[in-house]
Short mmCIF file of C-alpha atoms and ligand atoms in Angstrom, two decimals:
data_model
loop_
_atom_site.label_atom_id
_atom_site.label_comp_id
_atom_site.label_asym_id
_atom_site.label_seq_id
_atom_site.Cartn_x
_atom_site.Cartn_y
_atom_site.Cartn_z
CA MET A 17 -12.80 11.36 32.20
CA PRO A 18 -11.97 13.86 29.44
CA LYS A 19 -12.84 12.89 25.91
CA PRO A 20 -9.91 11.50 23.89
CA ALA A 21 -8.13 13.50 21.20
CA ASN A 22 -9.81 14.00 17.83
CA ARG A 23 -6.96 12.14 16.17
CA LEU A 24 -8.33 8.89 17.58
CA SER A 25 -11.42 9.23 15.42
CA SER A 26 -9.24 9.15 12.31
CA LEU A 27 -7.32 6.19 13.73
CA PRO A 28 -9.47 3.06 13.85
CA PRO A 29 -8.37 0.34 16.30
CA TYR A 30 -5.75 -1.92 14.72
CA PRO A 31 -7.84 -4.37 12.63
CA PHE A 32 -6.30 -7.50 14.10
CA ALA A 33 -6.99 -6.30 17.64
CA LEU A 34 -10.74 -6.37 16.86
CA LEU A 35 -10.56 -9.77 15.19
CA ASN A 36 -8.63 -11.21 18.15
CA GLN A 37 -11.37 -9.99 20.47
CA ARG A 38 -14.00 -11.84 18.37
CA ILE A 39 -11.92 -15.02 18.43
CA ARG A 40 -11.44 -14.81 22.21
CA GLU A 41 -15.22 -14.53 22.66
CA LEU A 42 -15.89 -17.60 20.48
CA ASN A 43 -13.20 -19.59 22.30
CA ALA A 44 -14.72 -18.53 25.64
CA GLN A 45 -18.05 -19.98 24.43
CA GLY A 46 -16.28 -23.31 24.05
CA HIS A 47 -15.54 -23.20 20.31
CA ASP A 48 -12.14 -24.21 18.99
CA VAL A 49 -11.33 -21.41 16.54
CA ILE A 50 -8.48 -22.06 14.11
CA SER A 51 -6.76 -18.80 13.18
CA LEU A 52 -5.64 -18.44 9.59
CA ASP A 53 -5.53 -14.69 10.02
CA ILE A 54 -2.40 -13.40 11.73
CA GLY A 55 1.12 -13.62 10.31
CA SER A 56 3.14 -14.44 13.40
CA PRO A 57 5.80 -17.09 12.66
CA ASP A 58 5.09 -20.24 14.73
CA LEU A 59 8.61 -21.72 14.52
CA PRO A 60 11.50 -20.70 16.83
CA PRO A 61 14.67 -18.77 15.89
CA PRO A 62 18.01 -20.60 15.56
CA ASP A 63 19.29 -21.97 18.94
CA ALA A 64 22.42 -19.81 18.76
CA VAL A 65 20.26 -16.67 18.93
CA ILE A 66 18.69 -17.70 22.22
CA GLU A 67 22.08 -18.67 23.62
CA ALA A 68 23.47 -15.26 22.60
CA LEU A 69 20.58 -13.53 24.37
CA TYR A 70 21.36 -15.45 27.55
CA GLN A 71 25.11 -14.87 27.37
CA SER A 72 24.67 -11.14 26.81
CA ALA A 73 22.08 -10.87 29.59
CA CYS A 74 24.62 -12.45 31.97
CA ASN A 75 26.93 -9.47 31.46
CA PRO A 76 26.38 -7.08 34.41
CA ASP A 77 27.19 -4.11 32.17
CA HIS A 78 24.40 -4.90 29.70
CA HIS A 79 21.38 -3.73 31.68
CA GLY A 80 21.42 0.02 31.23
CA TYR A 81 20.23 2.03 28.24
CA ALA A 82 22.02 0.72 25.19
CA GLY A 83 21.81 3.98 23.23
CA TYR A 84 19.27 5.69 21.00
CA ARG A 85 21.01 4.37 17.89
CA GLY A 86 21.59 0.87 19.31
CA THR A 87 25.06 -0.58 19.65
CA SER A 88 27.73 0.20 17.05
CA GLU A 89 28.31 -3.56 16.66
CA PHE A 90 24.66 -4.09 15.73
CA ARG A 91 24.70 -1.24 13.18
CA ALA A 92 27.92 -2.68 11.69
CA ALA A 93 26.31 -6.12 11.41
CA ILE A 94 23.35 -4.65 9.50
CA ALA A 95 25.69 -2.76 7.14
CA ASP A 96 27.70 -5.97 6.55
CA TYR A 97 24.48 -7.82 5.81
CA TYR A 98 23.44 -5.28 3.17
CA ARG A 99 26.86 -5.57 1.53
CA LYS A 100 26.89 -9.38 1.47
CA ARG A 101 23.23 -10.01 0.76
CA PHE A 102 22.47 -7.18 -1.68
CA GLY A 103 25.83 -5.69 -2.70
CA VAL A 104 24.74 -2.37 -1.16
CA GLU A 105 27.30 -0.24 0.71
CA VAL A 106 25.93 1.81 3.59
CA ASP A 107 27.66 3.71 6.38
CA PRO A 108 26.76 1.97 9.67
CA ASN A 109 26.79 5.24 11.60
CA SER A 110 24.74 7.54 9.39
CA GLN A 111 22.73 5.15 7.21
CA VAL A 112 21.59 2.46 9.66
CA LEU A 113 19.14 2.89 12.55
CA PRO A 114 17.94 0.00 14.76
CA LEU A 115 14.19 -0.13 15.37
CA LEU A 116 11.85 -1.71 17.91
CA GLY A 117 10.45 -3.79 15.07
CA SER A 118 9.90 -2.23 11.67
CA LYS A 119 6.30 -1.29 12.50
CA GLU A 120 7.64 1.31 14.93
CA GLY A 121 9.83 2.87 12.24
CA ILE A 122 7.02 2.79 9.68
CA VAL A 123 4.75 4.89 11.89
CA ASN A 124 7.51 7.22 13.12
CA LEU A 125 8.67 7.91 9.55
CA SER A 126 5.30 9.52 8.82
CA LEU A 127 5.66 11.69 11.93
CA ALA A 128 9.08 12.77 10.68
CA TYR A 129 7.98 13.66 7.14
CA LEU A 130 4.32 14.67 7.03
CA ASP A 131 2.69 17.92 8.05
CA ARG A 132 -1.05 18.55 7.88
CA GLY A 133 -2.04 18.59 4.20
CA ASP A 134 0.99 16.62 3.03
CA VAL A 135 0.29 13.48 1.07
CA ALA A 136 1.68 9.97 1.38
CA LEU A 137 1.22 7.58 -1.55
CA VAL A 138 0.03 4.36 0.05
CA PRO A 139 -0.59 1.07 -1.75
CA ASP A 140 -4.24 0.08 -1.83
CA ILE A 141 -3.75 -3.39 -0.87
CA GLY A 142 -1.05 -3.06 1.73
CA TYR A 143 0.00 -3.42 5.35
CA PRO A 144 -2.30 -1.23 7.52
CA SER A 145 0.49 0.60 9.40
CA TYR A 146 1.39 2.73 6.37
CA SER A 147 -1.95 4.55 6.37
CA MET A 148 -2.25 4.53 10.18
CA GLY A 149 1.08 6.37 10.47
CA VAL A 150 -0.11 8.95 7.93
CA TYR A 151 -3.37 9.52 9.85
CA LEU A 152 -1.48 9.88 13.15
CA ALA A 153 0.74 12.51 11.56
CA GLY A 154 -2.30 14.40 10.24
CA GLY A 155 -1.31 13.80 6.61
CA ASP A 156 -3.54 12.67 3.75
CA VAL A 157 -3.48 9.20 2.22
CA HIS A 158 -3.57 8.93 -1.56
CA TRP A 159 -4.33 5.31 -2.43
CA VAL A 160 -2.25 3.88 -5.26
CA PRO A 161 -4.08 0.81 -6.58
CA LEU A 162 -2.30 -2.53 -6.69
CA ARG A 163 -4.23 -4.94 -8.89
CA GLU A 164 -3.96 -8.41 -10.35
CA PRO A 165 -1.96 -9.91 -11.87
CA ASP A 166 1.31 -8.18 -10.86
CA TYR A 167 0.22 -5.91 -7.99
CA LEU A 168 2.69 -3.16 -8.89
CA PRO A 169 1.71 0.53 -8.50
CA ASP A 170 0.83 2.57 -11.58
CA LEU A 171 3.13 5.55 -10.95
CA ALA A 172 2.03 7.38 -14.10
CA GLY A 173 -1.54 7.30 -12.84
CA VAL A 174 -0.86 9.53 -9.80
CA PRO A 175 -2.43 12.96 -10.56
CA THR A 176 -0.08 15.95 -10.85
CA ASP A 177 -1.68 17.94 -8.02
CA VAL A 178 -1.26 14.94 -5.71
CA LEU A 179 2.38 14.58 -6.74
CA GLN A 180 3.03 18.19 -5.78
CA ARG A 181 1.84 17.52 -2.23
CA ALA A 182 3.40 14.05 -1.96
CA ARG A 183 6.33 13.61 0.46
CA LEU A 184 6.42 9.86 0.86
CA ILE A 185 5.63 6.66 -1.07
CA TRP A 186 5.31 3.22 0.52
CA VAL A 187 6.12 -0.01 -1.29
CA ASN A 188 6.42 -3.57 0.02
CA TYR A 189 7.85 -6.46 -2.03
CA PRO A 190 7.71 -9.37 -1.47
CA ASN A 191 4.21 -8.18 -0.65
CA ASN A 192 1.97 -8.75 2.30
CA PRO A 193 -0.83 -9.77 1.64
CA THR A 194 -0.64 -10.64 -2.07
CA GLY A 195 2.73 -12.45 -2.18
CA ALA A 196 3.65 -10.34 -5.24
CA THR A 197 7.32 -9.65 -5.97
CA ALA A 198 9.23 -6.82 -7.67
CA ASP A 199 12.46 -6.89 -9.66
CA LEU A 200 15.32 -4.42 -9.93
CA SER A 201 13.88 -2.69 -13.01
CA PHE A 202 10.78 -1.83 -10.97
CA TYR A 203 12.89 -0.42 -8.13
CA GLN A 204 14.91 1.60 -10.66
CA ARG A 205 11.76 3.17 -12.15
CA LEU A 206 10.56 3.93 -8.65
CA VAL A 207 13.84 5.54 -7.57
CA ASP A 208 13.88 7.66 -10.76
CA PHE A 209 10.26 8.70 -10.10
CA CYS A 210 11.07 9.69 -6.50
CA ARG A 211 14.12 11.69 -7.57
CA GLU A 212 12.10 13.51 -10.22
CA HIS A 213 9.27 14.42 -7.84
CA ASP A 214 11.30 14.88 -4.64
CA ILE A 215 9.52 12.09 -2.77
CA LEU A 216 11.00 9.86 -0.07
CA LEU A 217 10.83 6.21 -1.08
CA ALA A 218 10.00 3.97 1.88
CA SER A 219 10.55 0.30 1.05
CA ASP A 220 9.21 -2.15 3.61
CA ASN A 221 11.10 -5.40 3.09
CA PRO A 222 10.46 -7.92 5.88
CA TYR A 223 9.95 -10.93 3.56
CA GLU A 224 13.22 -10.85 1.64
CA GLU A 225 14.16 -14.29 3.04
CA VAL A 226 10.71 -15.88 3.00
CA THR A 227 10.70 -17.09 -0.59
CA TYR A 228 9.88 -20.27 -2.53
CA ASP A 229 10.69 -22.27 -5.63
CA GLY A 230 14.17 -20.77 -6.03
CA TYR A 231 13.03 -17.14 -6.08
CA ARG A 232 15.54 -14.64 -4.57
CA ALA A 233 14.20 -11.26 -3.47
CA GLY A 234 16.09 -7.99 -3.91
CA SER A 235 16.29 -4.65 -2.14
CA ALA A 236 15.12 -1.21 -3.29
CA LEU A 237 18.57 0.06 -2.28
CA GLN A 238 20.10 -1.87 -5.19
CA ALA A 239 18.68 0.65 -7.67
CA LYS A 240 21.09 3.33 -8.91
CA GLY A 241 20.74 6.54 -6.89
CA ALA A 242 18.57 4.84 -4.24
CA LEU A 243 20.57 6.20 -1.32
CA ASP A 244 19.63 9.74 -2.45
CA VAL A 245 15.90 9.13 -1.94
CA ALA A 246 15.20 5.83 -0.25
CA VAL A 247 15.02 4.19 3.14
CA GLU A 248 14.38 0.49 3.57
CA PHE A 249 12.91 -1.28 6.59
CA MET A 250 14.39 -4.68 7.39
CA SER A 251 13.05 -6.93 10.12
CA PHE A 252 14.14 -9.94 12.16
CA SER A 253 10.50 -10.97 12.66
CA LYS A 254 9.98 -13.06 9.53
CA THR A 255 13.58 -13.69 8.45
CA TYR A 256 14.63 -15.33 11.75
CA ASN A 257 11.23 -16.16 13.33
CA MET A 258 11.76 -13.39 15.92
CA ALA A 259 8.48 -11.45 15.71
CA GLY A 260 8.10 -11.20 19.50
CA TRP A 261 11.64 -9.85 19.92
CA ARG A 262 10.69 -6.58 18.19
CA LEU A 263 13.91 -6.05 16.31
CA GLY A 264 14.43 -4.38 12.95
CA ALA A 265 16.35 -1.58 11.29
CA ALA A 266 15.97 1.30 8.88
CA VAL A 267 18.71 1.41 6.24
CA GLY A 268 19.27 4.09 3.63
CA ASN A 269 19.38 7.83 3.03
CA ALA A 270 21.26 9.61 5.83
CA ASP A 271 18.77 12.51 6.14
CA ALA A 272 15.87 10.11 6.42
CA ILE A 273 17.75 8.18 9.13
CA LYS A 274 18.60 11.40 10.99
CA ASN A 275 15.00 12.67 10.88
CA LEU A 276 13.59 9.33 11.91
CA LEU A 277 16.02 9.29 14.85
CA GLN A 278 14.88 12.76 15.87
CA VAL A 279 11.33 11.46 16.33
CA LYS A 280 12.35 8.12 17.77
CA SER A 281 14.81 9.41 20.33
CA ASN A 282 11.98 11.45 21.85
CA VAL A 283 9.65 8.46 21.96
CA ASP A 284 11.74 5.45 22.97
CA SER A 285 15.21 4.75 24.33
CA GLY A 286 16.27 1.85 22.18
CA HIS A 287 16.41 -1.87 22.84
CA PHE A 288 17.92 -4.12 25.51
CA HIS A 289 21.64 -4.70 24.86
CA ALA A 290 21.13 -8.47 24.85
CA VAL A 291 18.53 -8.21 22.08
CA TYR A 292 21.02 -6.36 19.87
CA ASP A 293 23.64 -9.03 20.61
CA ALA A 294 21.20 -11.81 19.79
CA GLY A 295 20.35 -9.96 16.58
CA ILE A 296 24.03 -9.89 15.61
CA THR A 297 24.21 -13.64 16.12
CA ALA A 298 21.06 -14.16 14.02
CA ILE A 299 22.38 -12.11 11.15
CA GLU A 300 25.98 -13.36 11.24
CA THR A 301 25.59 -17.07 11.99
CA THR A 302 22.32 -18.16 10.38
CA ASP A 303 23.26 -20.08 7.28
CA HIS A 304 21.28 -20.34 4.11
CA ALA A 305 20.46 -23.99 4.85
CA TRP A 306 18.51 -22.93 7.97
CA ILE A 307 16.51 -20.40 5.92
CA GLU A 308 15.85 -22.97 3.17
CA ALA A 309 14.69 -25.64 5.61
CA ARG A 310 12.34 -23.16 7.29
CA ASN A 311 10.98 -22.00 3.93
CA ALA A 312 10.39 -25.62 2.89
CA VAL A 313 8.00 -25.93 5.85
CA TYR A 314 6.06 -22.86 4.72
CA ARG A 315 6.08 -24.03 1.13
CA SER A 316 4.52 -27.35 2.02
CA ARG A 317 1.77 -25.50 3.91
CA ARG A 318 1.31 -23.16 0.96
CA ASP A 319 0.78 -26.11 -1.39
CA THR A 320 -1.67 -27.72 1.03
CA VAL A 321 -3.72 -24.50 1.02
CA LEU A 322 -3.56 -24.05 -2.75
CA ALA A 323 -4.77 -27.60 -3.33
CA ALA A 324 -7.85 -27.02 -1.15
CA LEU A 325 -8.93 -23.68 -2.62
CA PRO A 326 -11.30 -24.95 -5.35
CA GLU A 327 -13.37 -26.74 -2.70
CA ILE A 328 -13.66 -23.73 -0.43
CA GLY A 329 -14.67 -21.13 -3.00
CA LEU A 330 -11.37 -19.27 -3.29
CA LYS A 331 -8.94 -18.67 -6.13
CA ALA A 332 -5.29 -17.56 -5.82
CA GLN A 333 -2.03 -17.15 -7.66
CA THR A 334 0.87 -19.26 -6.39
CA PRO A 335 2.93 -16.87 -4.23
CA LYS A 336 6.70 -16.95 -4.77
CA ALA A 337 7.24 -15.30 -1.39
CA SER A 338 5.67 -14.08 1.86
CA LEU A 339 3.69 -15.97 4.50
CA TYR A 340 0.30 -15.76 2.83
CA VAL A 341 -2.08 -17.00 0.21
CA TRP A 342 -4.29 -14.18 -1.11
CA GLY A 343 -7.60 -15.76 -1.99
CA ARG A 344 -10.29 -14.22 -4.19
CA VAL A 345 -13.82 -15.06 -3.09
CA GLU A 346 -15.48 -16.68 -6.10
CA ASP A 347 -19.09 -16.54 -4.90
CA ASP A 348 -20.49 -13.23 -6.23
CA ASP A 349 -23.00 -13.03 -3.39
CA TRP A 350 -20.20 -12.58 -0.86
CA ASP A 351 -17.34 -10.17 -0.45
CA GLY A 352 -14.24 -11.04 1.58
CA ALA A 353 -15.68 -9.72 4.84
CA GLN A 354 -18.86 -11.78 4.44
CA TYR A 355 -16.86 -14.88 3.55
CA ALA A 356 -14.65 -14.36 6.62
CA GLU A 357 -17.67 -13.78 8.86
CA GLN A 358 -19.52 -16.87 7.59
CA SER A 359 -16.49 -19.12 7.95
CA LEU A 360 -15.75 -17.78 11.44
CA VAL A 361 -19.29 -18.33 12.68
CA ASN A 362 -20.01 -21.62 10.89
CA ALA A 363 -16.64 -23.37 10.56
CA HIS A 364 -14.79 -21.60 13.39
CA VAL A 365 -11.95 -20.75 11.06
CA SER A 366 -10.79 -17.12 10.96
CA PHE A 367 -9.44 -15.33 7.91
CA ALA A 368 -8.14 -11.80 7.59
CA PRO A 369 -10.76 -10.04 5.42
CA GLY A 370 -9.05 -8.37 2.46
CA MET A 371 -10.56 -4.94 3.15
CA ILE A 372 -8.16 -4.62 6.11
CA TYR A 373 -5.51 -4.02 3.44
CA GLY A 374 -7.35 -1.21 1.69
CA PRO A 375 -10.45 -0.67 -0.46
CA GLY A 376 -9.04 -2.81 -3.29
CA GLY A 377 -8.93 -5.87 -1.06
CA GLY A 378 -12.72 -6.11 -0.72
CA GLN A 379 -13.23 -9.33 -2.66
CA TYR A 380 -10.35 -11.21 -0.97
CA VAL A 381 -9.34 -12.99 2.20
CA ARG A 382 -5.77 -13.57 3.39
CA ILE A 383 -4.71 -17.02 4.56
CA SER A 384 -1.66 -17.18 6.81
CA LEU A 385 0.83 -20.05 6.60
CA CYS A 386 1.92 -19.62 10.24
CA LEU A 387 0.38 -22.72 11.71
CA LYS A 388 1.30 -26.39 11.93
CA GLU A 389 0.28 -28.43 8.93
CA ASP A 390 -2.04 -30.81 10.80
CA ARG A 391 -3.94 -27.85 12.24
CA LEU A 392 -4.02 -26.24 8.80
CA LYS A 393 -5.46 -29.45 7.30
CA GLN A 394 -8.06 -29.58 10.05
CA ALA A 395 -9.11 -26.02 9.19
CA LEU A 396 -9.32 -26.81 5.48
CA GLU A 397 -11.44 -29.92 6.12
CA ARG A 398 -13.87 -27.90 8.23
CA LEU A 399 -14.04 -25.25 5.53
CA LYS A 400 -14.77 -27.84 2.82
CA VAL A 401 -17.69 -29.24 4.81
CA TRP A 402 -19.03 -25.76 5.55
CA TYR A 403 -18.63 -24.50 1.99
CA ALA A 404 -20.30 -27.53 0.38
CA LYS A 405 -23.51 -27.06 2.40
CA ARG A 406 -23.53 -23.28 2.81
C1 PLP B 514 5.16 -8.38 9.62
C2 PLP B 514 5.28 -7.13 8.84
C3 PLP B 514 5.95 -6.03 9.34
C4 PLP B 514 6.25 -5.91 10.82
O1 PLP B 514 7.44 -6.23 11.15
P1 PLP B 514 7.98 -5.99 12.62
O2 PLP B 514 9.42 -5.84 12.35
O3 PLP B 514 7.60 -7.19 13.38
O4 PLP B 514 7.35 -4.74 13.17
C5 PLP B 514 6.15 -4.91 8.55
N1 PLP B 514 5.66 -4.88 7.30
C6 PLP B 514 4.97 -5.90 6.80
C7 PLP B 514 4.46 -5.79 5.42
C8 PLP B 514 4.75 -7.05 7.55
O5 PLP B 514 4.03 -8.05 7.04
#
């Protein structure tokens, strides 16, 4: 066998793939590991979505390639959604591009915009795919720290020489893993910054409908001038509990959409027609009551976790959004990775260690709210027993 390409050495295995392997081994040894690590929604999508998938799949004409840019009906539904939900007008043909999940678009955007030596500004504490895409493209990551209490990037702190090489900046609010949110004034400053420095703003926004306590999330595209410099990634995974369906879209600047399509159309051939049709049903027929009822389930789990934190050595802000509680490890003898390792081995409860999300996450662990409340309570009880006698 030939040796693999050098680029693999700059591309570590996806962190969760390694953790899953560990958990499988422990389960194989007869342990019952409870996973608080991965953010895969455990509840189903609305019934109408599944019915729409079936109905569309019954159409004999729906089994060929559905087009590199998806169906025009799907693009129109996304454009309608942005108008109704955010008051943002986009052209469905030039400013909307369906994706095989937003993760695909996140990585391909780096391939479209970064040459060797180009810089991407990546939040240190953030979703791992931003930096992985940059490494795959051969670009350089410049970490922009996100820190307590607001977890917003300090744009003025980016050095001038870095700015000159920067092509791309990633932001994600509501934020995974911290649960932090951003308002329109933040997006406006960001859009102005990107216009001034000729940087493409990439806003990853999968949690816009996973919010609590009356909070309503916005879109980066609501800022004035955003369509000149910004592209936003929307996803069906968290909004409609459709993570396994791999459906999302890029929305925004027409050049960014065109360049992303140029990469994408050479890599994949779009989705199954029935998945687009089911997506249209999700976006057009899901009412706010369904979203609210689903979020009430997550919120109850969130509060269960928050109440237990003092007894398991963690401290957290109350997240207004996202599927996670971001816990700071209070014991100075442990960092997040050690805490996660100890709890996995001794309590058989797995956390995502905060360092997965960048160097600034070292002292934290991420707790996912994607499991049934009785199982969550069982995990917390085990952790309390373990932590008290550690
Ligand atoms: C879950 C998640 C995604 C991935 O979404 P897909 O559409 O399922 O690929 C993207 N970004 C963040 C921050 C996420 O947490």
